[in-house]
Coordinates of C-alpha atoms in Angstrom, one line a residue:
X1 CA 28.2 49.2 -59.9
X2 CA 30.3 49.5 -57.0
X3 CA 33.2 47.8 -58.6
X4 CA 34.0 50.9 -61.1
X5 CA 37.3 53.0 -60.5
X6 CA 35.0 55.9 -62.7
X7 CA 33.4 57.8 -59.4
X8 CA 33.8 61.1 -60.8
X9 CA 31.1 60.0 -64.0
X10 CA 27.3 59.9 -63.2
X11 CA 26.4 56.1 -62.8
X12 CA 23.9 56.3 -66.3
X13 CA 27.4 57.1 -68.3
X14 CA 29.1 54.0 -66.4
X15 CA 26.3 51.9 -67.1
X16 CA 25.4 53.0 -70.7
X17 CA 29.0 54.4 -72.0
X18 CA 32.0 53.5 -69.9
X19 CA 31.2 49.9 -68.1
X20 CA 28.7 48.5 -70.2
X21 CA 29.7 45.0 -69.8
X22 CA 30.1 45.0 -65.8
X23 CA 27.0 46.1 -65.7
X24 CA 25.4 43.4 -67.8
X25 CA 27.4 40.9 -65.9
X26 CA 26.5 42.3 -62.2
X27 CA 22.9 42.6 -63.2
X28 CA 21.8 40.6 -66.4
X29 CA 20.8 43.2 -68.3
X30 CA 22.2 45.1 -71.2
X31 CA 22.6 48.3 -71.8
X32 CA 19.5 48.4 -74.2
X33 CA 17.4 46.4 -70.7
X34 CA 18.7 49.3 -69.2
X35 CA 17.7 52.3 -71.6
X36 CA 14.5 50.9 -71.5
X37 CA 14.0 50.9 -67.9
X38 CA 15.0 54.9 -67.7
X39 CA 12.9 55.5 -70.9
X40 CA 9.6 54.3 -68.7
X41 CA 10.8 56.0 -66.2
X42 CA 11.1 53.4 -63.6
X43 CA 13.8 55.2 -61.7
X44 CA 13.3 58.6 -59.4
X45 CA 16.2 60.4 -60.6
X46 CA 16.1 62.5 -57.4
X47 CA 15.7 59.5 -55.2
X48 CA 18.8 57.9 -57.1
X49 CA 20.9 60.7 -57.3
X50 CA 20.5 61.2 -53.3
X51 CA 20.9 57.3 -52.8
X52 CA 24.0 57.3 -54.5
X53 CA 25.9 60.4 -53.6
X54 CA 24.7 58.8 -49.8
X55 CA 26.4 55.5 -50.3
X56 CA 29.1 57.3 -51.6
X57 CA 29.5 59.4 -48.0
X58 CA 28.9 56.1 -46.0
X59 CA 32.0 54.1 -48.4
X60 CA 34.1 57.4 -47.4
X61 CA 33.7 57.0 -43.8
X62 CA 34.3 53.9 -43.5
X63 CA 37.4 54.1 -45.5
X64 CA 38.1 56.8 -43.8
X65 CA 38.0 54.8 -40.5
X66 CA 40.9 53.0 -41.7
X67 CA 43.1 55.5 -42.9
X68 CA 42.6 54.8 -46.8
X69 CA 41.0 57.9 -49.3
X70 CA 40.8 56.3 -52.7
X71 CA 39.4 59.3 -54.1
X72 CA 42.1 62.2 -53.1
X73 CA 42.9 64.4 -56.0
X74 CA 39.5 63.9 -57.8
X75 CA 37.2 67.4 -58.4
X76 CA 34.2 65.7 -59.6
X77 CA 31.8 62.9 -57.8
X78 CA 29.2 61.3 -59.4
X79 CA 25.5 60.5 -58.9
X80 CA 22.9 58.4 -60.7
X81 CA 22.6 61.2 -63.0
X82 CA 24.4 64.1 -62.0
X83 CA 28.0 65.1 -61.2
X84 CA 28.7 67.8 -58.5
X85 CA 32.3 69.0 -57.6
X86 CA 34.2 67.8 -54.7
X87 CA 33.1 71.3 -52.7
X88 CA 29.4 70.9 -53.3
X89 CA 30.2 66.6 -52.4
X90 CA 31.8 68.1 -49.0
X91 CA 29.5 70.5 -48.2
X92 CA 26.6 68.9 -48.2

């Protein structure tokens, strides 16, 4: 779901509310595949929330590298399922 401009919403609300269709056409699965999945619990929400808020750091850097922030003026960031304000994105 990297291609989503909607970083400040937890990745379950892109994939189940805001992008449903991306995410069926980046992964083959529909929303209801999806639900499914997270209803047998086949994702550690911990594991993904620290997965994603790290790819997020590693995209930053890089952009970073290059001069570019495409994120400036946002207070929220988003995880797998959980969103944490910029500060606590920062700081950690």
């Amino acid at each position: 779901m990297y291609l989503t401009d909607y970083r400040e919403y937890s990745l379950k609300d892109v994939i189940l509310q805001l992008e449903p269709k991306l995410f069926e056409r980046v992964t083959g699965l529909t929303k209801q595949d999806f639900a499914l999945l997270v209803s047998l619990n086949v994702f550690n929400e911990a594991l993904m929330n620290d997965a994603v808020y790290k790819f997020k750091r590693y995209e930053d850097s890089s952009l970073s590298y290059a001069g570019i922030d495409r994120h400036e003026g946002e207070k929220m960031v988003g995880g797998y399922s959980t969103v944490i304000t910029m500060e606590e994105y920062l700081s950690s």
